[in-house]
């Protein structure tokens, strides 16, 4: 595995966040379907002033959001796509277009803090540069009561020509007052091979890496109001296992309480953070509270052993949807991670 590709994708997604190459939308079926409907709305002057894109979140959805924003500010769209070379497109590309305000997804904050909305409101009433001011809110279900109420005021009485573009995955978590102010466009669920193709085209990685990137690109794992699983207990269990404290089967309780695909994604997201630490780099893209666990995992393994851990995690991820042996496969994972260089008991069974 080329760990740098994986690191780049998981740790920051910073560059990926700004991807808005129309080619990546055209080639990704589930994004292209949504694009067609958005284009019809724009052409017919029916784009709602509060748009909610509802679907699987991650780098592809961010690419759709950014491309849509550029389509709206572009001086001369070409057949419905942002031209990519007018002053507005170029400034947006550099992240410096003054009429776009973003509340990007941020793993450091489980909620959108009310201060972020206050900043947004201050900016909203400044003089416009172009014909429209855009407010982009990613994973809007992260609003808490205070920030939700603050945003609601702006949604109810927006300045002239303000356009809201928001994304959501867990729409039932969104405050009803906010939800009722937004018009929802539902994206269909992407097929795994469509996601993998998207990753291959945007990063140039191998088919195997693309499959992995599609699998672990899931920002909802560290979630807003309540965690969807006990990631602290899951992580702590791994540290306990790695440090050789207690029985090798000690992690089974929190791990078995977590759906296997979620467990696999979470452990695979921790992996590059530990690898970065071993390489003397800072851990990026994970909640700050995880740093002590990342350090202990790094200290408990040699680099060679850590590489073997990744192979075992990928194997577990591939088996995560397998209907057979759920307990056995988690048990095997625990044994694998104690010494990833030993042969696997389950290899003949799966
Ligand atoms: Zn343009």
Short mmCIF file of C-alpha atoms and ligand atoms in Angstrom, two decimals:
data_model
loop_
_atom_site.label_atom_id
_atom_site.label_comp_id
_atom_site.label_asym_id
_atom_site.label_seq_id
_atom_site.Cartn_x
_atom_site.Cartn_y
_atom_site.Cartn_z
CA UNK A 1 0.00 0.00 0.00
CA UNK A 2 1.22 3.51 -0.73
CA UNK A 3 0.68 4.96 2.70
CA UNK A 4 1.21 8.50 1.53
CA UNK A 5 -1.91 8.30 -0.66
CA UNK A 6 -3.93 6.90 2.20
CA UNK A 7 -2.51 9.46 4.63
CA UNK A 8 -3.33 12.33 2.33
CA UNK A 9 -6.86 11.11 1.86
CA UNK A 10 -7.69 10.37 5.45
CA UNK A 11 -5.59 12.80 7.38
CA UNK A 12 -6.53 16.09 5.80
CA UNK A 13 -8.65 15.65 2.73
CA UNK A 14 -7.59 19.25 2.47
CA UNK A 15 -6.74 19.09 -1.18
CA UNK A 16 -9.58 16.72 -1.96
CA UNK A 17 -12.02 19.13 -0.35
CA UNK A 18 -11.33 21.64 -3.06
CA UNK A 19 -11.57 19.20 -5.94
CA UNK A 20 -14.11 20.51 -8.37
CA UNK A 21 -12.95 19.11 -11.66
CA UNK A 22 -16.18 18.55 -13.64
CA UNK A 23 -14.64 15.32 -15.01
CA UNK A 24 -14.84 13.73 -11.57
CA UNK A 25 -18.57 14.51 -11.40
CA UNK A 26 -19.28 13.35 -14.96
CA UNK A 27 -17.64 9.99 -14.35
CA UNK A 28 -19.30 9.34 -10.98
CA UNK A 29 -22.82 8.08 -11.71
CA UNK A 30 -24.48 8.99 -8.44
CA UNK A 31 -23.02 12.52 -8.49
CA UNK A 32 -23.80 13.02 -12.16
CA UNK A 33 -27.49 12.12 -11.62
CA UNK A 34 -27.72 14.78 -8.90
CA UNK A 35 -25.83 17.25 -11.06
CA UNK A 36 -28.40 16.86 -13.84
CA UNK A 37 -31.22 17.74 -11.48
CA UNK A 38 -29.30 20.71 -10.05
CA UNK A 39 -28.55 21.97 -13.54
CA UNK A 40 -32.27 21.86 -14.43
CA UNK A 41 -33.10 23.82 -11.28
CA UNK A 42 -30.49 26.49 -12.03
CA UNK A 43 -31.47 26.80 -15.70
CA UNK A 44 -35.15 27.07 -14.75
CA UNK A 45 -34.47 29.62 -11.99
CA UNK A 46 -35.83 27.14 -9.46
CA UNK A 47 -32.78 26.57 -7.25
CA UNK A 48 -34.12 26.91 -3.68
CA UNK A 49 -32.33 29.55 -1.62
CA UNK A 50 -31.74 26.91 1.06
CA UNK A 51 -30.55 23.71 -0.64
CA UNK A 52 -29.86 20.53 1.32
CA UNK A 53 -27.87 17.81 -0.45
CA UNK A 54 -28.73 14.57 1.33
CA UNK A 55 -26.58 11.49 0.82
CA UNK A 56 -23.39 9.71 1.65
CA UNK A 57 -20.86 12.28 2.87
CA UNK A 58 -17.15 12.28 2.19
CA UNK A 59 -14.78 13.67 -0.41
CA UNK A 60 -17.05 13.01 -3.44
CA UNK A 61 -19.97 14.92 -1.87
CA UNK A 62 -17.60 17.77 -1.04
CA UNK A 63 -16.49 17.81 -4.68
CA UNK A 64 -20.14 18.08 -5.78
CA UNK A 65 -20.74 20.94 -3.33
CA UNK A 66 -17.66 22.86 -4.49
CA UNK A 67 -18.46 22.35 -8.17
CA UNK A 68 -22.00 23.58 -7.61
CA UNK A 69 -20.69 26.67 -5.80
CA UNK A 70 -18.38 27.45 -8.71
CA UNK A 71 -21.15 26.90 -11.22
CA UNK A 72 -23.14 29.60 -9.43
CA UNK A 73 -20.38 32.21 -9.26
CA UNK A 74 -18.73 31.48 -12.64
CA UNK A 75 -18.90 34.46 -15.04
CA UNK A 76 -19.35 32.25 -18.12
CA UNK A 77 -20.36 28.64 -17.41
CA UNK A 78 -19.63 26.30 -20.31
CA UNK A 79 -22.56 23.98 -21.04
CA UNK A 80 -23.60 24.19 -17.42
CA UNK A 81 -20.14 23.61 -15.93
CA UNK A 82 -17.89 26.20 -14.26
CA UNK A 83 -15.42 27.42 -16.88
CA UNK A 84 -12.40 27.06 -14.58
CA UNK A 85 -10.56 30.11 -15.90
CA UNK A 86 -12.64 33.24 -15.23
CA UNK A 87 -11.54 35.42 -12.26
CA UNK A 88 -14.32 34.01 -10.02
CA UNK A 89 -13.44 30.37 -10.82
CA UNK A 90 -9.75 31.04 -10.25
CA UNK A 91 -10.33 32.76 -6.92
CA UNK A 92 -12.65 29.98 -5.79
CA UNK A 93 -9.99 27.45 -6.75
CA UNK A 94 -7.57 29.21 -4.41
CA UNK A 95 -10.19 29.38 -1.66
CA UNK A 96 -10.09 33.16 -1.70
CA UNK A 97 -13.36 34.11 -3.39
CA UNK A 98 -14.83 36.68 -0.96
CA UNK A 99 -18.49 35.80 -1.53
CA UNK A 100 -18.13 32.16 -0.46
CA UNK A 101 -18.27 31.36 3.23
CA UNK A 102 -17.64 27.78 4.29
CA UNK A 103 -18.33 25.77 7.40
CA UNK A 104 -16.33 22.73 6.37
CA UNK A 105 -16.59 19.45 8.21
CA UNK A 106 -14.07 19.44 11.04
CA UNK A 107 -13.14 16.33 13.03
CA UNK A 108 -11.76 18.56 15.81
CA UNK A 109 -15.28 19.79 16.61
CA UNK A 110 -18.11 17.35 17.11
CA UNK A 111 -20.61 20.22 16.94
CA UNK A 112 -20.66 23.37 14.88
CA UNK A 113 -19.88 25.95 17.60
CA UNK A 114 -22.15 28.97 17.91
CA UNK A 115 -19.13 31.26 17.37
CA UNK A 116 -18.73 29.82 13.88
CA UNK A 117 -22.30 30.88 13.05
CA UNK A 118 -21.73 34.33 14.56
CA UNK A 119 -18.69 34.72 12.28
CA UNK A 120 -20.85 33.64 9.36
CA UNK A 121 -23.52 36.21 10.19
CA UNK A 122 -20.96 39.03 10.45
CA UNK A 123 -19.58 38.10 7.04
CA UNK A 124 -23.04 37.75 5.54
CA UNK A 125 -23.78 41.45 5.74
CA UNK A 126 -20.50 42.68 4.25
CA UNK A 127 -20.57 44.15 0.76
CA UNK A 128 -20.94 41.58 -2.00
CA UNK A 129 -18.28 41.26 -4.66
CA UNK A 130 -20.40 39.46 -7.25
CA UNK A 131 -24.10 38.84 -7.80
CA UNK A 132 -24.57 36.22 -5.09
CA UNK A 133 -23.22 35.33 -1.65
CA UNK A 134 -22.83 31.62 -0.95
CA UNK A 135 -22.88 29.92 2.43
CA UNK A 136 -21.62 26.32 2.37
CA UNK A 137 -22.36 24.18 5.44
CA UNK A 138 -21.03 20.63 5.40
CA UNK A 139 -22.66 17.96 7.55
CA UNK A 140 -25.24 20.40 8.86
CA UNK A 141 -26.52 17.83 11.37
CA UNK A 142 -23.56 18.95 13.51
CA UNK A 143 -25.51 22.05 14.53
CA UNK A 144 -26.32 22.07 18.24
CA UNK A 145 -29.21 23.95 19.77
CA UNK A 146 -27.32 27.25 20.19
CA UNK A 147 -25.66 27.25 16.77
CA UNK A 148 -28.86 25.96 15.18
CA UNK A 149 -30.88 28.85 16.60
CA UNK A 150 -28.27 31.34 15.44
CA UNK A 151 -28.31 29.93 11.91
CA UNK A 152 -32.10 29.82 11.88
CA UNK A 153 -32.24 33.62 12.24
CA UNK A 154 -30.02 33.97 9.18
CA UNK A 155 -32.12 31.46 7.23
CA UNK A 156 -35.32 33.29 8.13
CA UNK A 157 -34.05 36.75 7.29
CA UNK A 158 -31.14 36.37 4.89
CA UNK A 159 -29.51 39.35 3.22
CA UNK A 160 -30.43 39.81 -0.41
CA UNK A 161 -29.02 37.24 -2.86
CA UNK A 162 -27.77 34.82 -0.23
CA UNK A 163 -27.66 31.19 -1.27
CA UNK A 164 -27.28 28.34 1.26
CA UNK A 165 -25.73 25.07 0.06
CA UNK A 166 -25.70 22.41 2.79
CA UNK A 167 -24.93 18.71 3.03
CA UNK A 168 -26.40 16.15 5.39
CA UNK A 169 -26.16 12.39 5.84
CA UNK A 170 -28.16 11.70 9.01
CA UNK A 171 -31.14 13.88 8.27
CA UNK A 172 -33.09 12.71 11.36
CA UNK A 173 -30.42 14.38 13.50
CA UNK A 174 -31.02 17.76 11.93
CA UNK A 175 -33.02 20.22 14.03
CA UNK A 176 -36.60 20.23 12.63
CA UNK A 177 -36.69 24.04 12.51
CA UNK A 178 -33.63 24.06 10.25
CA UNK A 179 -34.85 21.15 8.17
CA UNK A 180 -38.14 22.89 7.41
CA UNK A 181 -36.24 25.90 6.03
CA UNK A 182 -34.23 23.84 3.55
CA UNK A 183 -35.29 22.01 0.42
CA UNK A 184 -33.83 18.55 0.23
CA UNK A 185 -32.31 16.89 -2.82
CA UNK A 186 -31.75 13.20 -2.14
CA UNK A 187 -28.73 11.61 -3.81
CA UNK A 188 -28.87 7.92 -4.49
CA UNK A 189 -26.53 5.61 -2.58
CA UNK A 190 -23.26 5.15 -4.48
CA UNK A 191 -22.24 1.60 -5.33
CA UNK A 192 -18.84 0.58 -3.84
CA UNK A 193 -17.29 0.23 -7.30
CA UNK A 194 -18.50 3.72 -8.27
CA UNK A 195 -16.82 5.17 -5.19
CA UNK A 196 -13.63 3.26 -5.86
CA UNK A 197 -13.58 4.56 -9.44
CA UNK A 198 -14.01 8.11 -8.14
CA UNK A 199 -10.98 7.70 -5.87
CA UNK A 200 -8.87 6.23 -8.67
CA UNK A 201 -9.64 9.18 -10.91
CA UNK A 202 -9.05 11.87 -8.33
CA UNK A 203 -5.89 10.47 -6.71
CA UNK A 204 -4.41 8.24 -9.41
CA UNK A 205 -4.03 5.42 -6.89
CA UNK A 206 -4.19 1.69 -7.55
CA UNK A 207 -7.52 -0.20 -7.68
CA UNK A 208 -6.78 -1.79 -4.28
CA UNK A 209 -6.01 1.56 -2.68
CA UNK A 210 -9.14 3.06 -4.22
CA UNK A 211 -11.26 0.30 -2.74
CA UNK A 212 -9.77 1.01 0.66
CA UNK A 213 -10.14 4.79 0.37
CA UNK A 214 -13.79 4.44 -0.63
CA UNK A 215 -14.31 2.25 2.40
CA UNK A 216 -12.73 4.49 5.03
CA UNK A 217 -13.83 7.90 3.72
CA UNK A 218 -16.66 8.25 6.20
CA UNK A 219 -16.79 11.52 8.18
CA UNK A 220 -19.81 10.38 10.16
CA UNK A 221 -17.64 7.96 12.14
CA UNK A 222 -16.74 10.74 14.57
CA UNK A 223 -20.16 12.14 14.89
CA UNK A 224 -21.96 15.20 16.19
CA UNK A 225 -24.37 15.11 19.04
CA UNK A 226 -23.96 11.53 20.24
CA UNK A 227 -21.33 9.15 19.02
CA UNK A 228 -22.84 6.36 16.95
CA UNK A 229 -20.47 3.97 18.67
CA UNK A 230 -18.11 4.11 21.66
CA UNK A 231 -14.94 4.99 19.77
CA UNK A 232 -13.06 5.78 22.96
CA UNK A 233 -13.69 2.30 24.41
CA UNK A 234 -12.87 0.71 21.04
CA UNK A 235 -9.58 2.64 20.85
CA UNK A 236 -8.65 2.06 24.48
CA UNK A 237 -9.22 -1.66 24.00
CA UNK A 238 -6.71 -1.66 21.16
CA UNK A 239 -4.13 0.14 23.32
CA UNK A 240 -4.67 -2.42 26.10
CA UNK A 241 -4.20 -5.23 23.61
CA UNK A 242 -1.09 -3.67 22.03
CA UNK A 243 0.58 -3.05 25.38
CA UNK A 244 0.00 -6.68 26.34
CA UNK A 245 -2.06 -5.83 29.39
CA UNK A 246 -4.80 -8.33 30.18
CA UNK A 247 -5.89 -11.22 28.03
CA UNK A 248 -5.70 -10.96 24.22
CA UNK A 249 -9.47 -11.37 24.19
CA UNK A 250 -10.06 -8.38 26.51
CA UNK A 251 -11.01 -6.02 23.62
CA UNK A 252 -13.82 -8.27 22.55
CA UNK A 253 -16.54 -6.53 24.56
CA UNK A 254 -16.34 -3.02 23.01
CA UNK A 255 -15.36 -4.45 19.64
CA UNK A 256 -18.22 -6.91 19.53
CA UNK A 257 -20.63 -4.14 20.55
CA UNK A 258 -19.61 -2.21 17.41
CA UNK A 259 -20.90 -3.18 13.95
CA UNK A 260 -17.98 -4.83 12.16
CA UNK A 261 -17.83 -2.44 9.17
CA UNK A 262 -17.73 0.51 11.61
CA UNK A 263 -15.05 -1.18 13.69
CA UNK A 264 -13.00 -1.89 10.57
CA UNK A 265 -13.28 1.69 9.32
CA UNK A 266 -12.38 3.15 12.69
CA UNK A 267 -9.28 0.99 13.16
CA UNK A 268 -8.23 1.74 9.59
CA UNK A 269 -8.58 5.46 10.25
CA UNK A 270 -6.38 5.19 13.34
CA UNK A 271 -3.73 3.26 11.45
CA UNK A 272 -2.24 6.14 9.40
CA UNK A 273 -2.26 8.44 12.44
CA UNK A 274 -0.06 5.95 14.29
CA UNK A 275 2.14 5.49 11.20
CA UNK A 276 2.56 9.26 11.00
CA UNK A 277 3.56 9.36 14.65
CA UNK A 278 6.12 6.59 14.11
CA UNK A 279 7.53 8.61 11.23
CA UNK A 280 7.86 11.69 13.44
CA UNK A 281 4.92 13.56 11.87
CA UNK A 282 1.93 15.04 13.67
CA UNK A 283 -1.36 13.14 13.78
CA UNK A 284 -3.88 14.98 11.64
CA UNK A 285 -7.57 14.60 11.02
CA UNK A 286 -8.45 12.85 14.27
CA UNK A 287 -10.05 14.28 17.43
CA UNK A 288 -7.42 15.84 19.71
CA UNK A 289 -8.35 13.54 22.60
CA UNK A 290 -7.02 10.57 20.64
CA UNK A 291 -3.41 11.71 20.63
CA UNK A 292 -2.34 9.84 23.82
CA UNK A 293 -3.78 6.58 22.42
CA UNK A 294 -2.04 7.16 19.08
CA UNK A 295 1.29 7.70 20.89
CA UNK A 296 0.88 4.53 22.94
CA UNK A 297 -0.01 2.46 19.89
CA UNK A 298 3.05 3.86 18.10
CA UNK A 299 5.29 3.05 21.07
CA UNK A 300 3.95 -0.50 21.40
CA UNK A 301 4.85 -1.49 17.83
CA UNK A 302 7.91 -1.45 15.63
CA UNK A 303 7.47 -0.02 12.17
CA UNK A 304 7.68 -3.43 10.52
CA UNK A 305 5.07 -4.82 12.88
CA UNK A 306 2.82 -1.83 12.21
CA UNK A 307 2.95 -2.50 8.47
CA UNK A 308 1.82 -6.06 9.14
CA UNK A 309 -1.02 -4.70 11.29
CA UNK A 310 -2.34 -2.82 8.28
CA UNK A 311 -2.49 -5.96 6.17
CA UNK A 312 -4.52 -7.67 8.88
CA UNK A 313 -6.86 -4.69 9.23
CA UNK A 314 -7.55 -4.62 5.51
CA UNK A 315 -8.24 -8.32 5.60
CA UNK A 316 -10.69 -7.77 8.45
CA UNK A 317 -12.34 -4.90 6.57
CA UNK A 318 -12.86 -7.11 3.51
CA UNK A 319 -14.47 -9.77 5.69
CA UNK A 320 -16.56 -7.27 7.66
CA UNK A 321 -19.65 -7.78 5.54
CA UNK A 322 -19.28 -11.55 5.55
CA UNK A 323 -22.30 -13.14 7.21
CA UNK A 324 -20.37 -16.01 8.82
CA UNK A 325 -18.45 -16.08 12.09
CA UNK A 326 -18.92 -12.50 13.41
CA UNK A 327 -17.49 -13.38 16.84
CA UNK A 328 -14.78 -15.56 15.39
CA UNK A 329 -13.60 -12.85 13.03
CA UNK A 330 -13.36 -10.24 15.82
CA UNK A 331 -11.55 -12.78 17.99
CA UNK A 332 -9.18 -13.53 15.12
CA UNK A 333 -8.58 -9.82 14.66
CA UNK A 334 -7.58 -9.47 18.33
CA UNK A 335 -5.13 -12.36 17.98
CA UNK A 336 -3.86 -10.93 14.68
CA UNK A 337 -3.11 -7.60 16.26
CA UNK A 338 -1.21 -9.15 19.17
CA UNK A 339 1.18 -10.67 16.66
CA UNK A 340 0.30 -9.83 13.07
CA UNK A 341 3.10 -12.02 11.73
CA UNK A 342 1.56 -15.32 12.90
CA UNK A 343 -0.55 -17.33 10.44
CA UNK A 344 -4.30 -16.83 10.67
CA UNK A 345 -6.57 -19.50 12.02
CA UNK A 346 -9.52 -18.27 9.93
CA UNK A 347 -7.77 -18.28 6.56
CA UNK A 348 -9.12 -21.66 5.61
CA UNK A 349 -12.64 -20.83 6.80
CA UNK A 350 -13.36 -17.59 4.91
ZN1 LIG B 1 -15.75 30.55 -14.53
#
